[in-house]
JSON list of C-alpha atoms in Angstrom, two decimals:
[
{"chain": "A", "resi": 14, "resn": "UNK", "atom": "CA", "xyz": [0.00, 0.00, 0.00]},
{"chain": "A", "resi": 15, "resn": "UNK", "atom": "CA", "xyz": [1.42, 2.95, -0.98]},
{"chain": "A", "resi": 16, "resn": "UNK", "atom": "CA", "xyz": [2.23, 5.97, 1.16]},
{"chain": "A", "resi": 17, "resn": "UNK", "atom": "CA", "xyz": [0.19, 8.20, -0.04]},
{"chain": "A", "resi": 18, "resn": "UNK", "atom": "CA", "xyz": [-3.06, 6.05, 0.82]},
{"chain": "A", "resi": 19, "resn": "UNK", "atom": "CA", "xyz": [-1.54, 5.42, 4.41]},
{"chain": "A", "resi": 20, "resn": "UNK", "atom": "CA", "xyz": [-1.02, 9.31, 4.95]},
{"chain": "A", "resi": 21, "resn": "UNK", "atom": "CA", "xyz": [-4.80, 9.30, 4.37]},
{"chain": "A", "resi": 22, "resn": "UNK", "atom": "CA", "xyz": [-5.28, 6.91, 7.35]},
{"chain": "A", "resi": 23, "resn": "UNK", "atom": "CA", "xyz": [-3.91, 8.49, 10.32]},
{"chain": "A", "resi": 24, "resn": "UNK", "atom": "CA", "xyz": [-3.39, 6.82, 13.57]},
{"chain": "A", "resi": 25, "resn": "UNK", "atom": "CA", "xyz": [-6.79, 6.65, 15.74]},
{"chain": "A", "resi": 26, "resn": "UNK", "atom": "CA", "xyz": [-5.18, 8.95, 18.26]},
{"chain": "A", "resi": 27, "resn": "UNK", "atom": "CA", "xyz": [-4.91, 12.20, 15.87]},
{"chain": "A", "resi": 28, "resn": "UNK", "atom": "CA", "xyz": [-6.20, 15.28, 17.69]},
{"chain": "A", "resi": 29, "resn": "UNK", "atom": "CA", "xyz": [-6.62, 18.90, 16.79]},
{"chain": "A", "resi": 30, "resn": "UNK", "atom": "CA", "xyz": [-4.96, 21.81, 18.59]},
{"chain": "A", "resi": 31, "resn": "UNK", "atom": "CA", "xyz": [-6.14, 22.25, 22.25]},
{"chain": "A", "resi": 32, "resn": "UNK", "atom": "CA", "xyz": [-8.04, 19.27, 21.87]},
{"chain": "A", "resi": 33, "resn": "UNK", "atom": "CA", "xyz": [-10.30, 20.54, 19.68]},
{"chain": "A", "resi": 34, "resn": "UNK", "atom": "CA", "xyz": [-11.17, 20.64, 15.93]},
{"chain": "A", "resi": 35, "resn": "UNK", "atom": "CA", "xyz": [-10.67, 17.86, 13.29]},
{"chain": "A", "resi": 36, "resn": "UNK", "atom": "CA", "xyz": [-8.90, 15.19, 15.46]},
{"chain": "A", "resi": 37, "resn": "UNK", "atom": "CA", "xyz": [-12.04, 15.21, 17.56]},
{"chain": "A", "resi": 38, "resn": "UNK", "atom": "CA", "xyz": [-14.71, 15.32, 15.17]},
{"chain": "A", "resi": 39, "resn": "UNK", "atom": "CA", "xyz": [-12.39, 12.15, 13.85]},
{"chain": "A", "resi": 40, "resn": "UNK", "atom": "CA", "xyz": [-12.49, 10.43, 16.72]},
{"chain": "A", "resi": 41, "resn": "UNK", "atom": "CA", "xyz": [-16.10, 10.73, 17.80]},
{"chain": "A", "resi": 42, "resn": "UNK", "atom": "CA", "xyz": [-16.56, 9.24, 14.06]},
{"chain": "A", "resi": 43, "resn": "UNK", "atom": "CA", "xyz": [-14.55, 6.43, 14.47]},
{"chain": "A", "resi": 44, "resn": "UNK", "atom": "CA", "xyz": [-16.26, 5.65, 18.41]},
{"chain": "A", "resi": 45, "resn": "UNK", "atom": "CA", "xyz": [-19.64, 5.71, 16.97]},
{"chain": "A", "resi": 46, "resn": "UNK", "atom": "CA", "xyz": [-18.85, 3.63, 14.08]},
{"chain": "A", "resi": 47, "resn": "UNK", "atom": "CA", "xyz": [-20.41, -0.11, 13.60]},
{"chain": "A", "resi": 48, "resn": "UNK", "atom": "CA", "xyz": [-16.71, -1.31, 13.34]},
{"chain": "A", "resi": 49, "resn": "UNK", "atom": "CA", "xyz": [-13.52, -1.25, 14.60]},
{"chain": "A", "resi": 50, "resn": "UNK", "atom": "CA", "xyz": [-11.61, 1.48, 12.50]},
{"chain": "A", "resi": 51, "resn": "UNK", "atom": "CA", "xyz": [-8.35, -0.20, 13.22]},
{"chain": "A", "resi": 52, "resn": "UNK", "atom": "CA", "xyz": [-9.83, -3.44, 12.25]},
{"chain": "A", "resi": 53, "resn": "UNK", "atom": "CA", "xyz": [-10.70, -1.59, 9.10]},
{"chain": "A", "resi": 54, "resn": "UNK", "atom": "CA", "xyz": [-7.20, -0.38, 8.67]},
{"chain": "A", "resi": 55, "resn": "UNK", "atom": "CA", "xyz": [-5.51, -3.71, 9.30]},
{"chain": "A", "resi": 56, "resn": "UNK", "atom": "CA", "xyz": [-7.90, -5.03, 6.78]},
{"chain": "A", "resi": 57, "resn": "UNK", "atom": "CA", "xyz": [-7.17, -2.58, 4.51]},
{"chain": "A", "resi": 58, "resn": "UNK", "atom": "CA", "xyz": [-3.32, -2.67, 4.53]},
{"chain": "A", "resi": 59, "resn": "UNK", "atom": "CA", "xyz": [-3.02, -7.22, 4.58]},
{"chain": "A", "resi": 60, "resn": "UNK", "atom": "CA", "xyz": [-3.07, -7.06, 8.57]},
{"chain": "A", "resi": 61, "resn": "UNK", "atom": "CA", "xyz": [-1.38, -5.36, 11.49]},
{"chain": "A", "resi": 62, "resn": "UNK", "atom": "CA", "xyz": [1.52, -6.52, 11.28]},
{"chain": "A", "resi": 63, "resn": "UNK", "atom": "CA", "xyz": [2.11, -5.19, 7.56]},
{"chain": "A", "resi": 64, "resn": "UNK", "atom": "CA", "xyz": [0.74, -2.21, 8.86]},
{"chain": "A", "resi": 65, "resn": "UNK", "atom": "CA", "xyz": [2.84, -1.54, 11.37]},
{"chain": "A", "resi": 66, "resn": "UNK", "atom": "CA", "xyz": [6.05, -2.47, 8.78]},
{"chain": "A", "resi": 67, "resn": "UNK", "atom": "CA", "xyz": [4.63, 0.31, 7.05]},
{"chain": "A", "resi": 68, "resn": "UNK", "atom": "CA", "xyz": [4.62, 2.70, 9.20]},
{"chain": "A", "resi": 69, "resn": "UNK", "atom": "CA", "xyz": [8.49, 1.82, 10.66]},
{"chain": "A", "resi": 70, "resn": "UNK", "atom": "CA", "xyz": [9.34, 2.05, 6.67]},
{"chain": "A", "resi": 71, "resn": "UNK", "atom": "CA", "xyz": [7.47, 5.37, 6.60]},
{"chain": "A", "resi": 72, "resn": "UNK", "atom": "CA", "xyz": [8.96, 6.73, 9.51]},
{"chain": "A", "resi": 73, "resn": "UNK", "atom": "CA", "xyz": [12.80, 6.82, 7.72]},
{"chain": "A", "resi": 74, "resn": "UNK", "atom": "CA", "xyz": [11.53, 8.71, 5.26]},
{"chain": "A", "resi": 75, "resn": "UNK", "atom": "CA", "xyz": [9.33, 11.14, 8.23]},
{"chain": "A", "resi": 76, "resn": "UNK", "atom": "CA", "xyz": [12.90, 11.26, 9.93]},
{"chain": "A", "resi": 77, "resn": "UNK", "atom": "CA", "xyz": [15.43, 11.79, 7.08]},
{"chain": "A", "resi": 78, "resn": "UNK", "atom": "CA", "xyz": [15.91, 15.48, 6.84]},
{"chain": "A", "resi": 79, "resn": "UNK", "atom": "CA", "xyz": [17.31, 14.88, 3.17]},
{"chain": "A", "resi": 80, "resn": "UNK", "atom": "CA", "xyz": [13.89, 13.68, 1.89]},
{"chain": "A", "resi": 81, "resn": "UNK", "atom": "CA", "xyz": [12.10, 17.37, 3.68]},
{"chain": "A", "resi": 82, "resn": "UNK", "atom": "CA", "xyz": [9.75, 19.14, 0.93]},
{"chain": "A", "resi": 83, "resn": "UNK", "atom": "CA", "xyz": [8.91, 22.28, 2.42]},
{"chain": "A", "resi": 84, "resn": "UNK", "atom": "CA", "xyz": [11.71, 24.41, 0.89]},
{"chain": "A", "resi": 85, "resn": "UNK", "atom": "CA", "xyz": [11.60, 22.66, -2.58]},
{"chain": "A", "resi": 86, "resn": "UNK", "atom": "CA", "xyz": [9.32, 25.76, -3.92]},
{"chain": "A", "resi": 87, "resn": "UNK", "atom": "CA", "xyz": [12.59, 28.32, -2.67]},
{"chain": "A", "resi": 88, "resn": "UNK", "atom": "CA", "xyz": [15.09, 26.10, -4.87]},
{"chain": "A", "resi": 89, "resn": "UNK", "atom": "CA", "xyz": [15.91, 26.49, -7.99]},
{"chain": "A", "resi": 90, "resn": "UNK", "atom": "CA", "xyz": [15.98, 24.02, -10.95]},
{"chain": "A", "resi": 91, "resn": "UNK", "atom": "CA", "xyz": [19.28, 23.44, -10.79]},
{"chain": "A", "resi": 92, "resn": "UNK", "atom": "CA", "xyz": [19.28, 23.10, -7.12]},
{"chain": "A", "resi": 93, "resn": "UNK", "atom": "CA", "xyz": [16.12, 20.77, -7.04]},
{"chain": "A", "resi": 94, "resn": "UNK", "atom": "CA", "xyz": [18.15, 18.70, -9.65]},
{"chain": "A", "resi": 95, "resn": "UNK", "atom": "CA", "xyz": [20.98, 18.29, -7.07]},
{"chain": "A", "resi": 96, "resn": "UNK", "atom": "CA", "xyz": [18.51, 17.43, -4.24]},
{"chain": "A", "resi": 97, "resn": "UNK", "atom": "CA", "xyz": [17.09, 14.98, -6.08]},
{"chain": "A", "resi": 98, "resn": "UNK", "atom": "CA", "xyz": [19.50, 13.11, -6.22]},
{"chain": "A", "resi": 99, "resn": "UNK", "atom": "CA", "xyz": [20.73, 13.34, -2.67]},
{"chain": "A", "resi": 100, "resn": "UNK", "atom": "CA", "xyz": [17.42, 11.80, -2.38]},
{"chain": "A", "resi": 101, "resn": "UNK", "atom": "CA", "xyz": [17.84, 9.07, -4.91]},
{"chain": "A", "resi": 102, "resn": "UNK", "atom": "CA", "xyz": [21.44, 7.92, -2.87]},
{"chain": "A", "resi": 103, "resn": "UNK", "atom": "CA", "xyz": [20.11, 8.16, 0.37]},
{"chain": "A", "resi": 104, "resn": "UNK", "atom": "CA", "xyz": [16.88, 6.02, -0.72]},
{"chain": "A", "resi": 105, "resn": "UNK", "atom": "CA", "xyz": [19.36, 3.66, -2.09]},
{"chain": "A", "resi": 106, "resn": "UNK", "atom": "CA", "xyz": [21.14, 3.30, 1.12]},
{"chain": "A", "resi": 107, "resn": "UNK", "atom": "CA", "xyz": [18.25, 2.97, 2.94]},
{"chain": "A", "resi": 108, "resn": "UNK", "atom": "CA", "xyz": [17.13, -0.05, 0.95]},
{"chain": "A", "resi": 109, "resn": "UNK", "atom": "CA", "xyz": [20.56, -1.75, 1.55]},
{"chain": "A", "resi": 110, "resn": "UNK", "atom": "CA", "xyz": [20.93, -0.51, 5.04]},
{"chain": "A", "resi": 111, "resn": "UNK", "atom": "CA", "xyz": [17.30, -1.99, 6.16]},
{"chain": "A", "resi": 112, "resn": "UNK", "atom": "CA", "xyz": [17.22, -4.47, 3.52]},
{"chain": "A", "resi": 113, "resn": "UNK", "atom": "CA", "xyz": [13.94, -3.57, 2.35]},
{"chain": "A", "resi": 114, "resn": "UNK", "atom": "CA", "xyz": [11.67, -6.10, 0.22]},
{"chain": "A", "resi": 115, "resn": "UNK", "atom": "CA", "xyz": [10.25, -4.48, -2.82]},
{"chain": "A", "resi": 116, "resn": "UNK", "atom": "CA", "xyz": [7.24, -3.90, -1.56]},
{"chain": "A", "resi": 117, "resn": "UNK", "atom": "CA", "xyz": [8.91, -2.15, 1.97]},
{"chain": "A", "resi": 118, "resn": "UNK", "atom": "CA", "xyz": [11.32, -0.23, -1.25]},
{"chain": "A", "resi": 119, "resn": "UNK", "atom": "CA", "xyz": [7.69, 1.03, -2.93]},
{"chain": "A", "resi": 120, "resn": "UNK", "atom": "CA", "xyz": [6.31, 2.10, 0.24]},
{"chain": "A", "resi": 121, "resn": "UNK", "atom": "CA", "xyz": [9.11, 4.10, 0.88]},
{"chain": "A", "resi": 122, "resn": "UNK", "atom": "CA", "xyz": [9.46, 5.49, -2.84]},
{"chain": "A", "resi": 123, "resn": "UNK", "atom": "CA", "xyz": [5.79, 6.64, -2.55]},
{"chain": "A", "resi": 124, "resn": "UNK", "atom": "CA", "xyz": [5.79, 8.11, 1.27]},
{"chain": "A", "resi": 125, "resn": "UNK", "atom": "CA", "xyz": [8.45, 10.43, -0.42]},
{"chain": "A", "resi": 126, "resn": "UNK", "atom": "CA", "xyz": [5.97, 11.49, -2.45]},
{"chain": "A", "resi": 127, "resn": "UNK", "atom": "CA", "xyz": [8.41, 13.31, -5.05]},
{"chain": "A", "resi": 128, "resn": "UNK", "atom": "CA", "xyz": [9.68, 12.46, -8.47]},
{"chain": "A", "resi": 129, "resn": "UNK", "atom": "CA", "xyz": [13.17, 11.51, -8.00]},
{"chain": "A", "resi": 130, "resn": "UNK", "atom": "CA", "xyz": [16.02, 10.48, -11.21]},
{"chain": "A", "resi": 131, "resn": "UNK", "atom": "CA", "xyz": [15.58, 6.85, -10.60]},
{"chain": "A", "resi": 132, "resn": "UNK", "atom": "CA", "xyz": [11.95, 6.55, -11.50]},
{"chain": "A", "resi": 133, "resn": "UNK", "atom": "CA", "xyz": [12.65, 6.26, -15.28]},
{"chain": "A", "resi": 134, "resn": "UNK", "atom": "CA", "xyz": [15.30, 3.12, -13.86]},
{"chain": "A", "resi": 135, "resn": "UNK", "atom": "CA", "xyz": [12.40, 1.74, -11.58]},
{"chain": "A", "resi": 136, "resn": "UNK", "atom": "CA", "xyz": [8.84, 2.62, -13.65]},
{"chain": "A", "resi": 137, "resn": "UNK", "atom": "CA", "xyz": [10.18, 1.90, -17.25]},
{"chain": "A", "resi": 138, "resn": "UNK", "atom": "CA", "xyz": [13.59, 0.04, -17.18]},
{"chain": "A", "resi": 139, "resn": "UNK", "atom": "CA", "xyz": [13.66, -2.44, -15.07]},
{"chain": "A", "resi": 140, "resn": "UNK", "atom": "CA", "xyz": [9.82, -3.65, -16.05]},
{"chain": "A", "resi": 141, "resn": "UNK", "atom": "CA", "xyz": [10.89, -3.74, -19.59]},
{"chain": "A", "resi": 142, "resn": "UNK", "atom": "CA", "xyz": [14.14, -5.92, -18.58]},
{"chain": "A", "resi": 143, "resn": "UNK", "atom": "CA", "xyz": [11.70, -8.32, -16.39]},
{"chain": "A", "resi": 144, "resn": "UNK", "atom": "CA", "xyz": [8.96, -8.71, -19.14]},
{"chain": "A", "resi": 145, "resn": "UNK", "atom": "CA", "xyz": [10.79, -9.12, -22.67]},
{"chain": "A", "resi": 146, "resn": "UNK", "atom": "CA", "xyz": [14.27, -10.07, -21.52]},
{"chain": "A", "resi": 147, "resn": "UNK", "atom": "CA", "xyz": [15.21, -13.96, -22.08]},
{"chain": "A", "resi": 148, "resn": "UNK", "atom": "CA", "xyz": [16.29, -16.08, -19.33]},
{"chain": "A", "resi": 149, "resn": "UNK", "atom": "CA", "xyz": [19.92, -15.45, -19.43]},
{"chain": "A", "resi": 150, "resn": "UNK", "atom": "CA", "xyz": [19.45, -11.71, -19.81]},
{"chain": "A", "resi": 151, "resn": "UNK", "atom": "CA", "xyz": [17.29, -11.71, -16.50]},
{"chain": "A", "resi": 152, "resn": "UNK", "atom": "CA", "xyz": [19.85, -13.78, -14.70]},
{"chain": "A", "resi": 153, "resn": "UNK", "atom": "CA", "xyz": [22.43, -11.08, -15.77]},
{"chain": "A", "resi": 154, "resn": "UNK", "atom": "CA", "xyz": [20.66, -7.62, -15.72]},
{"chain": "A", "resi": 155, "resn": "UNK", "atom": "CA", "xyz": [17.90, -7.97, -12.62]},
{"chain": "A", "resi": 156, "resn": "UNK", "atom": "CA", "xyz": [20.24, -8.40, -9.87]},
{"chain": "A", "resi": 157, "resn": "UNK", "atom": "CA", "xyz": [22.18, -5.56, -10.89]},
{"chain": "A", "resi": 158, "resn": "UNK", "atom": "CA", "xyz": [19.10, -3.31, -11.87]},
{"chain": "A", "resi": 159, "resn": "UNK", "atom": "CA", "xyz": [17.78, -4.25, -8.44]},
{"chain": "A", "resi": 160, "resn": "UNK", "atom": "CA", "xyz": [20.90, -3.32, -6.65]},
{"chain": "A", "resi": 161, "resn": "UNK", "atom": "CA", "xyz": [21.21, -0.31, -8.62]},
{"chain": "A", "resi": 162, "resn": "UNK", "atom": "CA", "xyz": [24.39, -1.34, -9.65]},
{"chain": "A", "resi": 163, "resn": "UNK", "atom": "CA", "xyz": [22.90, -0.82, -12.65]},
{"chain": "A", "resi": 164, "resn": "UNK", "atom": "CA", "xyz": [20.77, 2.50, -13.60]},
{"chain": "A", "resi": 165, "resn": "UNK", "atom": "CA", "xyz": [18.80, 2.16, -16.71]},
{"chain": "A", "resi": 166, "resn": "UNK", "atom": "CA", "xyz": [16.89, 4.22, -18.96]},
{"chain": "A", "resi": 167, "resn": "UNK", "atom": "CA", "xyz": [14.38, 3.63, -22.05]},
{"chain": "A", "resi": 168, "resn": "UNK", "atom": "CA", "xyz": [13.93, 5.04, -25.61]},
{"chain": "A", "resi": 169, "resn": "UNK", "atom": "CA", "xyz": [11.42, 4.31, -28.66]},
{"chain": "A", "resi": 170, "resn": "UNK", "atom": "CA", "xyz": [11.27, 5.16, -31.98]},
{"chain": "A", "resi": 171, "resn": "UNK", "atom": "CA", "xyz": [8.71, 4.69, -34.31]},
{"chain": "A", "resi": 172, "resn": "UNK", "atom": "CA", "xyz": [9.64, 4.04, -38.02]},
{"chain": "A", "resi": 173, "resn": "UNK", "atom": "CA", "xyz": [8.50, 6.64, -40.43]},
{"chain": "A", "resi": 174, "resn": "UNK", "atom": "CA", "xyz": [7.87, 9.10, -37.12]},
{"chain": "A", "resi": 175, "resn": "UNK", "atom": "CA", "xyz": [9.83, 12.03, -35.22]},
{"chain": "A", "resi": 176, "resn": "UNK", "atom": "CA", "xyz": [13.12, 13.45, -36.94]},
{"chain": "A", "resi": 177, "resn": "UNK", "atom": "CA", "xyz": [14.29, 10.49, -39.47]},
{"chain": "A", "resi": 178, "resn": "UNK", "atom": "CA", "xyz": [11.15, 11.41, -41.83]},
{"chain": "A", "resi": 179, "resn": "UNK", "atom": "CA", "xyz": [12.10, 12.29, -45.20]}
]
């Protein structure tokens, strides 16, 4: 489950200000409800204990002040360029440091909630190597594309199309 979704979800004990406000109204909600909201949630995200490996994944990223957002508007292209790729090596060492499953790597990817340079590598590349590659190609090029030893990229052209037209 991605980030994103989870962010939408927040823990049962959320309050407003003063104790007042949205947290409360939230709350009341989820006491009056027919179910158990973090029944629901468990539900929801394969159980509590995936849950709860979510939440410790999303926390590196909550705690990482390389992967902050808030002055990304102040920088400028150049500078966001740079940053994200910071990013990109510290999510990489975070997957090896934590050795993160996949899934624990795509939860983290989308809690970041920011397009980073490795998405063409992860979104395009690496799918491409897993679905048309033959046997001996994927026991070559997916361990490295998974440890990022590799970084790929991916181009099309279509014949009679784009600059080659005469």
């Amino acid at each position: 489950m991605s980030g994103v979704v989870a962010a939408a979800f927040p823990e049962p004990s959320v309050e407003g200000e003063g104790g007042k406000g949205a947290g409360v109204v939230l709350n009341a909600e989820r006491e009056g409800a027919s179910f158990s909201s973090t029944e629901m949630r468990d539900f929801f995200f394969g159980g509590a204990e995936k849950y709860e490996r979510m939440r410790e994944v999303q926390l590196l990223v909550e705690n990482e002040p390389v992967f902050r957002k808030w002055d990304s508007c102040f920088h400028s292209r150049t500078e966001n360029f740079e940053r994200g790729y910071e990013k990109t090596c510290r999510m990489i060492q975070l997957f090896k440091e934590h050795d993160l499953s996949k899934q624990e790597q795509e939860w983290m990817y989308n809690t970041m909630d920011v397009d980073l340079p490795i998405m063409l590598h992860r979104s395009v590349f690496q799918p491409c190597v897993e679905l048309l590659a033959s046997d001996e190609q994927k026991e070559k090029w997916i361990p490295l594309c998974e440890e990022f030893r590799i970084i790929g990229a991916y181009a099309q052209t279509e014949l009679g199309h784009g600059s080659d037209v005469r």
